[in-house]
Short mmCIF file of C-alpha atoms and ligand atoms in Angstrom, two decimals:
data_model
loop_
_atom_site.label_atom_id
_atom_site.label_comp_id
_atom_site.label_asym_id
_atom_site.label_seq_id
_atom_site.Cartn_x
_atom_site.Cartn_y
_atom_site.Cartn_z
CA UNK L 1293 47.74 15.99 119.81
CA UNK L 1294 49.09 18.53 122.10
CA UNK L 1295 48.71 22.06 122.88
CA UNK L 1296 49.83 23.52 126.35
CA UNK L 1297 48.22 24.81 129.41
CA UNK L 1298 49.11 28.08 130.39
CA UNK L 1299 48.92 30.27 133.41
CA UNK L 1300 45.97 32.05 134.36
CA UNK L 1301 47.83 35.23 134.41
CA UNK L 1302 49.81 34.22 130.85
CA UNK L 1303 46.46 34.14 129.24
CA UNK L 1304 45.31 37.70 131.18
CA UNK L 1305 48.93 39.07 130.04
CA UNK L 1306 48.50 37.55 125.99
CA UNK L 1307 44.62 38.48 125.93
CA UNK L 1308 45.68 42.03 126.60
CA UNK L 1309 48.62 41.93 124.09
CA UNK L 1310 46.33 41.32 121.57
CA UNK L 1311 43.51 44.10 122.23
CA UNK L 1312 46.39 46.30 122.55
CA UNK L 1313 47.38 45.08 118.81
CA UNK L 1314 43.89 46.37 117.92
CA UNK L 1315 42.65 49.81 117.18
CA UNK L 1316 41.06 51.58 120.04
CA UNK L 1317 38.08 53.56 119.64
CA UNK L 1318 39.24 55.05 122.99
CA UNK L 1319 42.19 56.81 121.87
CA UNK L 1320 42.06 56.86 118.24
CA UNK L 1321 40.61 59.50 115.57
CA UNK L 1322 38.60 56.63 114.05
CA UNK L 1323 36.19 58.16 111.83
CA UNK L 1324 35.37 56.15 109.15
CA UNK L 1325 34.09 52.71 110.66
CA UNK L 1326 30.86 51.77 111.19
CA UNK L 1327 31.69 49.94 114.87
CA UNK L 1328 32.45 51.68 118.07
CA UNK L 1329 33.05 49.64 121.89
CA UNK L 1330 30.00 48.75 123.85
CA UNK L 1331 27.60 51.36 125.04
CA UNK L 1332 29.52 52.75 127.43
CA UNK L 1333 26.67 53.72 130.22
CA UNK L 1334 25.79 50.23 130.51
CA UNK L 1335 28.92 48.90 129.97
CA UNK L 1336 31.06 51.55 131.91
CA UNK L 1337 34.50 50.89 132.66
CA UNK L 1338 35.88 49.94 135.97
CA UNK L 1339 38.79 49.05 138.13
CA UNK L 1340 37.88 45.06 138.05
CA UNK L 1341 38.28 44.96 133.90
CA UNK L 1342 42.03 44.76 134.43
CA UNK L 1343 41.70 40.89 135.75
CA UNK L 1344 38.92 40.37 133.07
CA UNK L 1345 40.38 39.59 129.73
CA UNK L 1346 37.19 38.37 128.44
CA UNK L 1347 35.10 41.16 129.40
CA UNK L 1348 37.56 43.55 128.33
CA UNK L 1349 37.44 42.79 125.00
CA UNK L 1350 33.70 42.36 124.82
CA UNK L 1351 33.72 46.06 125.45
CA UNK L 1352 36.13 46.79 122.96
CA UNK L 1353 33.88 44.78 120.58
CA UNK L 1354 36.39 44.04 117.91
CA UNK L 1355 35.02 42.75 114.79
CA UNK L 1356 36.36 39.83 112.88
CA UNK L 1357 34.40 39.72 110.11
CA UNK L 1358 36.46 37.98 107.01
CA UNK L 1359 38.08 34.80 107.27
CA UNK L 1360 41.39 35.60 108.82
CA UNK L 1361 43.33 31.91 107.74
CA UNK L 1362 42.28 32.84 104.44
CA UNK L 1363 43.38 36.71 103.85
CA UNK L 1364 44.20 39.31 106.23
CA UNK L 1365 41.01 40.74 106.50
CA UNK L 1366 40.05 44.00 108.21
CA UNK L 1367 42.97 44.94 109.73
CA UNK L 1368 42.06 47.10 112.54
CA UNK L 1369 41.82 43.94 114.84
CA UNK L 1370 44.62 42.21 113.80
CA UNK L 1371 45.85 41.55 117.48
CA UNK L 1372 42.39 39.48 118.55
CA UNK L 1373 42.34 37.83 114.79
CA UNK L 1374 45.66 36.20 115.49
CA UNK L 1375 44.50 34.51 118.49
CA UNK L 1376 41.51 33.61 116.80
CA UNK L 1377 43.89 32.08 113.95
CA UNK L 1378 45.68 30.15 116.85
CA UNK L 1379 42.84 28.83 118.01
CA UNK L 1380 41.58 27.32 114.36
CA UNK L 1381 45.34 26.03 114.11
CA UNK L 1382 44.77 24.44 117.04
CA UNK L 1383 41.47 23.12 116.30
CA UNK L 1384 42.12 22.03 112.70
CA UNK L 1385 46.08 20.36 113.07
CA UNK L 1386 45.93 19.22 117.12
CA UNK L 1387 42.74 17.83 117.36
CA UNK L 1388 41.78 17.27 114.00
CA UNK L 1389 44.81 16.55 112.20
CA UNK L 1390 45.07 18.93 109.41
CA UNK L 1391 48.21 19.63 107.95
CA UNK L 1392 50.12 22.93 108.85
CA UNK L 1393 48.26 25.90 106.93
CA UNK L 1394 45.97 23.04 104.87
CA UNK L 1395 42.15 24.89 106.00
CA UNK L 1396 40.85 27.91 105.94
CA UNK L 1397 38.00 28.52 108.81
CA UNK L 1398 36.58 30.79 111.30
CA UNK L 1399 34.39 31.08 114.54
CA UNK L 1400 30.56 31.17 113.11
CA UNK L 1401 27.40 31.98 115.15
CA UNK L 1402 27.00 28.01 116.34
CA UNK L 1403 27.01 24.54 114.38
CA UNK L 1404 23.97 25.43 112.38
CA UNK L 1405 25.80 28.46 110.40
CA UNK L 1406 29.24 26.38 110.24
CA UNK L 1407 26.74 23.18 108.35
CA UNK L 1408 25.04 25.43 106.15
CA UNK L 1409 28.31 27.18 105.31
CA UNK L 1410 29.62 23.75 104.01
CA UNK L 1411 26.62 23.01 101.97
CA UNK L 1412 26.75 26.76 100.72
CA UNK L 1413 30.23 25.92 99.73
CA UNK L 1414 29.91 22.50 97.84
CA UNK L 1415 26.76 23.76 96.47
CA UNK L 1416 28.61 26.70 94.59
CA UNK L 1417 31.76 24.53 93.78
CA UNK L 1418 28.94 21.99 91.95
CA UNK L 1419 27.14 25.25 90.22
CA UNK L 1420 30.72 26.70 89.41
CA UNK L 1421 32.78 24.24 88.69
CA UNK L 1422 30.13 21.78 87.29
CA UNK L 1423 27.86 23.75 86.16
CA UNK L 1424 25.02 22.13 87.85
CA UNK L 1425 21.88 23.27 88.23
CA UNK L 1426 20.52 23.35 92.23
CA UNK L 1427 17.73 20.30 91.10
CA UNK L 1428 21.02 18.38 90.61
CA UNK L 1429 22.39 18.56 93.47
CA UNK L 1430 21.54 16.53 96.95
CA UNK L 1431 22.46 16.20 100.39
CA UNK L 1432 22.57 12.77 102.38
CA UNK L 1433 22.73 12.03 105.74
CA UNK L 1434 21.51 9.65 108.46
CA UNK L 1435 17.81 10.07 110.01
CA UNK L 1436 19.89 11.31 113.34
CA UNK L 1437 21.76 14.25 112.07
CA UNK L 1438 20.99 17.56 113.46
CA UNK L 1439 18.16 19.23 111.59
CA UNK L 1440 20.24 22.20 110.81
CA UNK L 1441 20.80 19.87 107.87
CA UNK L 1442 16.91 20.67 106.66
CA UNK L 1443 17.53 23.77 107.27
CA UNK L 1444 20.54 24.56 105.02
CA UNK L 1445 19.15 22.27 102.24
CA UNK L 1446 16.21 24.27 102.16
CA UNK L 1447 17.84 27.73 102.19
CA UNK L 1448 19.46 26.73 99.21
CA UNK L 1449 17.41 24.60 97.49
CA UNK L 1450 18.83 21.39 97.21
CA UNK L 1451 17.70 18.27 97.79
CA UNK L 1452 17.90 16.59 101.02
CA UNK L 1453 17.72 12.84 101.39
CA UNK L 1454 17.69 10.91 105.03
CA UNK L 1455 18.88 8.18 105.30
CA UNK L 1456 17.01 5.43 107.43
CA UNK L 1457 19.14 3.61 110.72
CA UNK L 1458 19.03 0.58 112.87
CA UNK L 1459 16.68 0.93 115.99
CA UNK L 1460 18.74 0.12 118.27
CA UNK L 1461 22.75 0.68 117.19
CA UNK L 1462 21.87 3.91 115.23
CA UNK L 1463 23.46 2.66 112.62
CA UNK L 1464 23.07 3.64 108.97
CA UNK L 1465 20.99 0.95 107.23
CA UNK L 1466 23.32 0.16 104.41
CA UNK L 1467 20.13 -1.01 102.26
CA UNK L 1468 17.98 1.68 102.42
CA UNK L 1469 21.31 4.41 102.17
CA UNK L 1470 21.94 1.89 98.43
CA UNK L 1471 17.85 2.70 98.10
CA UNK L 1472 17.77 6.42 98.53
CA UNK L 1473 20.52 6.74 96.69
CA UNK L 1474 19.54 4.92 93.56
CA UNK L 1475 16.10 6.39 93.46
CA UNK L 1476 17.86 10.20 93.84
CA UNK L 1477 20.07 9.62 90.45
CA UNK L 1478 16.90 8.37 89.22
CA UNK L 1479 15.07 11.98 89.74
CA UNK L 1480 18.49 13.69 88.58
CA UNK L 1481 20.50 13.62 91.49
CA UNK L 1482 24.54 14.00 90.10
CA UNK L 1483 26.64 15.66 92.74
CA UNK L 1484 26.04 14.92 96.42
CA UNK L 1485 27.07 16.02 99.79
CA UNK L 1486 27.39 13.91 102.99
CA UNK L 1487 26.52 14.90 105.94
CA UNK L 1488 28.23 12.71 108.64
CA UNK L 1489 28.08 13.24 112.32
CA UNK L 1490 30.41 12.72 114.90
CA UNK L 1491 28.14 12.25 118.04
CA UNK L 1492 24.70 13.20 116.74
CA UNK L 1493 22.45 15.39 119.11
CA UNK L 1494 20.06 12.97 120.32
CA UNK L 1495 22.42 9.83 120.56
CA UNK L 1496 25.83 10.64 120.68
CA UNK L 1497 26.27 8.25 117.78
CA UNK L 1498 29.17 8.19 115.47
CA UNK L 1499 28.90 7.42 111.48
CA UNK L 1500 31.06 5.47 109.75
CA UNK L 1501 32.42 6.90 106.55
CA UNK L 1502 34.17 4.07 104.93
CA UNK L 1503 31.08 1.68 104.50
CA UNK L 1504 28.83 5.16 103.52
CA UNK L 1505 31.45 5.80 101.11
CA UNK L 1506 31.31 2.52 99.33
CA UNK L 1507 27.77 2.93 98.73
CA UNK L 1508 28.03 6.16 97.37
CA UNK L 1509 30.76 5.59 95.22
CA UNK L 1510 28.27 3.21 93.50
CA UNK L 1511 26.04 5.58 92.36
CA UNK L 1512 27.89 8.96 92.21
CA UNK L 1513 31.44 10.29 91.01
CA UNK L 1514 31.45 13.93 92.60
CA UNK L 1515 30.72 14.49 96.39
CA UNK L 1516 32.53 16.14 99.24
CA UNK L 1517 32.20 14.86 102.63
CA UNK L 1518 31.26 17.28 105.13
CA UNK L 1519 31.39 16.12 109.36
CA UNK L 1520 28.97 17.43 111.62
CA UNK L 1521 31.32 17.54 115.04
CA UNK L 1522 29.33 20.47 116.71
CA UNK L 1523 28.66 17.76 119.91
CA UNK L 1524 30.92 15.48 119.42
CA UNK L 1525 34.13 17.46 118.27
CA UNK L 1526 35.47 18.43 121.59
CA UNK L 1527 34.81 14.59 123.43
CA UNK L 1528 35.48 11.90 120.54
CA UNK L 1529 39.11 12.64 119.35
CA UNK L 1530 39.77 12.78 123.15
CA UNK L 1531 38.18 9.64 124.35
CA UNK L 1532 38.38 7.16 121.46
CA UNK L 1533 41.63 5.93 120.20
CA UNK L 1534 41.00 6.80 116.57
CA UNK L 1535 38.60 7.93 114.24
CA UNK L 1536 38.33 8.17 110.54
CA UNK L 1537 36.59 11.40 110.34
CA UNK L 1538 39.39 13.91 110.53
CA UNK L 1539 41.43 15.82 107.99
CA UNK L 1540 43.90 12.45 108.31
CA UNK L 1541 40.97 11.11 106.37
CA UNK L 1542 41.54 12.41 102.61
CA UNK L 1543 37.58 12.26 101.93
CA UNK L 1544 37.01 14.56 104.74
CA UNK L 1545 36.63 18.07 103.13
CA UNK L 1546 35.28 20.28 106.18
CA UNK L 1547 34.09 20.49 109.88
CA UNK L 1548 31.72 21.68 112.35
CA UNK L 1549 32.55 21.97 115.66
CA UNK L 1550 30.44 23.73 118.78
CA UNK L 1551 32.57 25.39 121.60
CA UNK L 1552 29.51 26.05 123.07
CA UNK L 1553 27.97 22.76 123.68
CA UNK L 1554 31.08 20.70 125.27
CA UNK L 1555 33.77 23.40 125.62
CA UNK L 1556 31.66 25.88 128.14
CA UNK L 1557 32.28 28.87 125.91
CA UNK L 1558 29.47 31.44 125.92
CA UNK L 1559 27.10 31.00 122.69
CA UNK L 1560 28.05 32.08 119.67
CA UNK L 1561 30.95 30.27 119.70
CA UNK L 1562 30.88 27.26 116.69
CA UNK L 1563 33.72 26.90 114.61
CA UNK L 1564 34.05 26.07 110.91
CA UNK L 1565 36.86 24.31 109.43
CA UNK L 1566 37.50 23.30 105.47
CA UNK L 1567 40.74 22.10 103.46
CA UNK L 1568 42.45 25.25 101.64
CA UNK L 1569 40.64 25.77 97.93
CA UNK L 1570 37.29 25.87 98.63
CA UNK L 1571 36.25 28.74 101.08
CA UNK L 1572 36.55 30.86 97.89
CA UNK L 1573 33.24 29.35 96.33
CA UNK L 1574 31.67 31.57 98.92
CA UNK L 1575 33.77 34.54 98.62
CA UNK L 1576 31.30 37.54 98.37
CA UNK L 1577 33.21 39.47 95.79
CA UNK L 1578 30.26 42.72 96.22
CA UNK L 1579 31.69 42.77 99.73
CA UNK L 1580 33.67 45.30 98.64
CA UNK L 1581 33.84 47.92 101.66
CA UNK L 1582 35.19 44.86 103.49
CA UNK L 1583 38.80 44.92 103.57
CA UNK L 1584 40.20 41.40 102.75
CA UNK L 1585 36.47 40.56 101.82
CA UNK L 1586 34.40 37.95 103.54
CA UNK L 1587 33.40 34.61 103.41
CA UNK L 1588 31.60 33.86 105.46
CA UNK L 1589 27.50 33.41 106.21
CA UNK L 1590 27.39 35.85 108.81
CA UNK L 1591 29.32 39.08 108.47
CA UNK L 1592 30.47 40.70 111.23
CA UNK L 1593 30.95 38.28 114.66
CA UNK L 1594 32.54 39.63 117.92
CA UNK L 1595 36.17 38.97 118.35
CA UNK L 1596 35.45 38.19 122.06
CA UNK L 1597 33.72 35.01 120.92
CA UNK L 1598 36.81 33.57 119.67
CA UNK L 1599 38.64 34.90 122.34
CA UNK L 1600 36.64 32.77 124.55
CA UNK L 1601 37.63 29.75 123.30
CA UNK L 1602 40.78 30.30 123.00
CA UNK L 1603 41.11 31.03 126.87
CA UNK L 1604 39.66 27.80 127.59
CA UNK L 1605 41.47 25.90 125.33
CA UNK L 1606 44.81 27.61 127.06
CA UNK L 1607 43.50 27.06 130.83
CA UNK L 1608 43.69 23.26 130.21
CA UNK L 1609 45.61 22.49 127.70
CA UNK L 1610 45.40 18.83 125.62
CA UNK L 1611 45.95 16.74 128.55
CA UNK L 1612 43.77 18.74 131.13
CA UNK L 1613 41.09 18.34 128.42
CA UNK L 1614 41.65 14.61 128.06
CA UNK L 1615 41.30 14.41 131.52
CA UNK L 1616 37.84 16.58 131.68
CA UNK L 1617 36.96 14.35 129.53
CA UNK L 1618 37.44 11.22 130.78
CA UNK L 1619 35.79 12.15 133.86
CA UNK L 1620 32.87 12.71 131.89
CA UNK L 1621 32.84 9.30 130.35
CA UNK L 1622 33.88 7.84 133.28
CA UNK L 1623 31.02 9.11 134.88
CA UNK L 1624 28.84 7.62 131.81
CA UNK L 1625 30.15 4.46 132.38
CA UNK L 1626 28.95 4.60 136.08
CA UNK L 1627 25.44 5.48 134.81
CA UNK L 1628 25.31 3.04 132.02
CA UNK L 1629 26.42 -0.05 134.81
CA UNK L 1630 23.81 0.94 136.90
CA UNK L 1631 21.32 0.92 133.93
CA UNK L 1632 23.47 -2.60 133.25
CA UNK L 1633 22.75 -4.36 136.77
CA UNK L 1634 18.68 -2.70 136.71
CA UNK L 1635 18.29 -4.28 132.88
CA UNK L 1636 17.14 -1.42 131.92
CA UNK L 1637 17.91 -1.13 127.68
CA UNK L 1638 19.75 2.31 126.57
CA UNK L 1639 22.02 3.00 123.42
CA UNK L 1640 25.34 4.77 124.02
CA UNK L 1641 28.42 5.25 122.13
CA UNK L 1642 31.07 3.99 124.51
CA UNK L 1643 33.31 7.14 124.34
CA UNK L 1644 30.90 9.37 124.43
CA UNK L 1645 28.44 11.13 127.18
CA UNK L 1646 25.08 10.65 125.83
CA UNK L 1647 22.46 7.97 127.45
CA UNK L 1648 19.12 7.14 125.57
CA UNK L 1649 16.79 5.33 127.21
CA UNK L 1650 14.48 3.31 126.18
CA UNK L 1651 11.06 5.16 126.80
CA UNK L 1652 9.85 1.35 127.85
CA UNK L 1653 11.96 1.56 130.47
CA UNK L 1654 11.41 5.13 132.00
CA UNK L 1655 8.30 6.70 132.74
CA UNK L 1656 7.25 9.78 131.24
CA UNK L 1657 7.03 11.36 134.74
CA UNK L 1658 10.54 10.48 135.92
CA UNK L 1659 11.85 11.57 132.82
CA UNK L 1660 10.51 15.21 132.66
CA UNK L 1661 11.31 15.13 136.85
CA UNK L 1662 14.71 15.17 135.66
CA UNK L 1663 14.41 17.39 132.24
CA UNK L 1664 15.74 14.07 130.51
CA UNK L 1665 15.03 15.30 126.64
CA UNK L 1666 12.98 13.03 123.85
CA UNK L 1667 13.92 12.03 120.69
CA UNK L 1668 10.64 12.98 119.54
CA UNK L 1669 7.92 14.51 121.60
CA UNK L 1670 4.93 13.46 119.96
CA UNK L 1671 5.59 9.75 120.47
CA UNK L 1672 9.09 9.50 122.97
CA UNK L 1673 10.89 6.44 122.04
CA UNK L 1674 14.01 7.65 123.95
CA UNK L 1675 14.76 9.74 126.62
CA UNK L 1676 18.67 10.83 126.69
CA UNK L 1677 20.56 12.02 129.51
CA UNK L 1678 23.92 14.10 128.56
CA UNK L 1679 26.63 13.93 131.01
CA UNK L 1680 27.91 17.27 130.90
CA UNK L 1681 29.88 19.67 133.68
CA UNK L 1682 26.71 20.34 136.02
CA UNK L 1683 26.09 16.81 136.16
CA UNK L 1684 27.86 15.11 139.41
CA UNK L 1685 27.84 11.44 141.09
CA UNK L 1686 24.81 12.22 143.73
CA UNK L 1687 22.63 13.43 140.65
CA UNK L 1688 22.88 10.27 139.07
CA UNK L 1689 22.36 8.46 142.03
CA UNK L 1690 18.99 10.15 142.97
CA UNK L 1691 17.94 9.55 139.61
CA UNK L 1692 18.97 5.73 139.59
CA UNK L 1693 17.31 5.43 143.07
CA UNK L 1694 13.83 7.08 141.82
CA UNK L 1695 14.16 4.85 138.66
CA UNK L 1696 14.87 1.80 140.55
CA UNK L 1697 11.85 2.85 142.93
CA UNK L 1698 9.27 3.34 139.75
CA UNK L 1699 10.43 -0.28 138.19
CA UNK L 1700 9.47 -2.23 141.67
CA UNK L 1701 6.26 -0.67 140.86
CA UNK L 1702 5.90 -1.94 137.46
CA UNK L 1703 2.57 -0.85 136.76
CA UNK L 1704 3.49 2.72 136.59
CA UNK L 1705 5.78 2.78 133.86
CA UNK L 1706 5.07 1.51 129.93
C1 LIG R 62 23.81 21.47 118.48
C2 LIG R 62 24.16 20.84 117.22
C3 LIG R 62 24.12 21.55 116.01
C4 LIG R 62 23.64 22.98 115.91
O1 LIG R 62 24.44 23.81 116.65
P1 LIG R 62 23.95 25.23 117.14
O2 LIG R 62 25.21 25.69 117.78
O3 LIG R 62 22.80 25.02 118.08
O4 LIG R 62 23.60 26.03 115.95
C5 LIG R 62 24.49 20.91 114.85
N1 LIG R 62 24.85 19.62 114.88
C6 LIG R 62 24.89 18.89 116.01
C7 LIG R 62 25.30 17.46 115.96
C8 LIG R 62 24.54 19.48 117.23
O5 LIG R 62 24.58 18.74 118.35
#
């Protein structure tokens, strides 16, 4: 993997390359576009724009509605698009080993429009191709993935089946995934989609695709295997060795990915990645007025939103990440030793930055104290802590100390 770092004032100098690529609603007789740059009262321009590449093109507002890897969609911000198209190249081959030109993708609204996307897409390649009905068609995942999963299987009717795990590995309980499986052909169930995560939301906990594939593969013949990497996507391929839920993988068919949870891009900044050949089962062909079309869930999306990552990406480059990184889960690893020496019981993946605690082992009190979030609220059975850039040495340490102080005191916890 490897992408490099570049200058502050490269990125300034390439950021406003590219908005000069654009049209300009400034100095052009645009008159038949429905966009226009930021309200310019509010937004009014000023000398200290010419050090803000960000901001400048915010107020530019180019659109990048389409799916630029795909086609060349609207044209008029072609200069903003192509860094958007080097960040998905980056994305898709560096860090998760597609080959060269082998996805199409683009920057969605977060990691819930980037999973229903790929359940939008396998849905219609199952209704097209297969011609199955939406009652056929299912969705499987583990009892930990993100519930954006609900929400896309509901959207578009299909069915979607959880999958029980172990209480305290998080892994997927092969029996009950052979269960669920066999009583979903039973109702009708013929084409399926798998939802796999790559650092789910509450535990940081990574599925495993080869022993989830043999199970399906004993009930069903068509699936594609979609991998939720909206937390996990921007820490995993950098902190453990290898993974099997990449492109290298030849079941893996698409990708979520957040910038906007690890990556400190503003919101509005997920990105959605799938092998070439199947974006087009979601090509809106009445999209007509859009030139290049689109194919995507949302429409029109700011160009500066891909722009953002893009300028992160380029101030650290793959080995500045790496190292961001491992700070992080170096700094895990501190907390988790502590937890270690106080016996307290936790589950973390060791190359990740998530802590859950076992709620027997925290109080309630201490936990809100430091906004420590629940699995569940009605009945907490874990409390997680997420290392993320706010989070320093002397935090943890005032936590440990207050947690140490509430377990000499045993009556005040469980
Ligand atoms: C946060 C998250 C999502 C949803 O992402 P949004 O950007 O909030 O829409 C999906 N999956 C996982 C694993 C997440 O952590």
């Amino acid at each position: 993997m490897h992408w490099p770092k570049l200058s502050t004032t490269t990125i300034r100098q390439k950021v406003f390359d590219a908005l000069h690529k654009n049209l300009n609603y400034t100095t052009e007789s645009i008159l038949g576009l429905p966009g226009t740059y930021l309200d310019q009262e509010q937004f009014y321009d000023s000398p200290f724009l010419k050090e803000a590449p960000f901001l400048s093109v915010l107020m530019n507002n180019p659109n990048h509605i389409g799916c630029h890897t795909y086609s060349q969609g609207e044209m008029y911000f072609s200069g903003t698009q192509q860094l958007e198209i080097d960040l998905l190249r980056i994305c898709a081959e560096e860090i998760f080993g597609a080959e060269e030109s082998g996805y199409d993708g683009y920057v969605a609204p977060g990691g819930t429009e980037a999973n229903i996307q790929a359940q939008w897409m396998y849905r219609n390649y199952f209704m097209q191709e297969k011609n199955a009905g939406t009652s056929e068609i299912g969705v499987v995942f583990s009892e930990d993935a993100h519930y954006s999963v609900y929400k896309g299987a509901n959207l578009l009717g299909i069915h979607p089946i959880a999958v029980k795990v172990n209480h305290n590995d998080r892994k997927v309980l092969l029996e009950d995934l052979h269960k669920q499986l066999k009583e979903s052909y039973d109702k009708g169930i013929r084409y399926l989609i798998i939802h796999l995560s790559m650092g789910t939301t509450i535990f940081g906990s990574i599925d495993e695709p080869q022993s989830f594939l043999e199970v399906v593969k004993q009930y069903f013949e068509h699936y594609f295997v979609h991998v939720d990497a909206a937390f996990g996507g921007f820490i995993y391929p950098f902190s453990a060795q290898k993974t099997d839920l990449t492109f290298r993988n030849p079941e893996i068919s698409s990708i979520t990915i957040d910038g906007h949870k690890m990556l400190q891009s503003p919101y509005g900044t997920g990105i959605f990645l799938c092998r070439k050949g199947l974006i087009e089962k979601v090509q809106t062909p009445e999209a007509a007025y859009v030139y290049g079309s689109d194919f995507t869930l949302c429409g029109s999306r700011s160009g500066a939103n891909a722009i953002s990552i893009w300028m992160i990406l380029m101030t650290h480059g793959s080995e500045g990440w790496t190292e961001i990184i491992q700070k992080l889960t170096g700094l895990t690893d501190y907390l988790c030793n502590a937890l270690d020496e106080m016996g307290v019981k936790y589950y973390r993946n060791p190359y990740m930055n998530i802590v859950a605690i076992d709620s027997n082992d925290v109080s309630e009190e201490l936990a809100k104290q430091y906004y420590l979030v629940a699995d569940n609220y009605k009945n907490p059975q874990w409390w997680k802590v997420v290392v993320m850039a706010h989070v320093k040495q002397p935090m943890i340490d005032d936590f440990l100390q207050d947690l140490k102080k509430e377990r000499k005191q045993p009556e005040l916890t469980s």
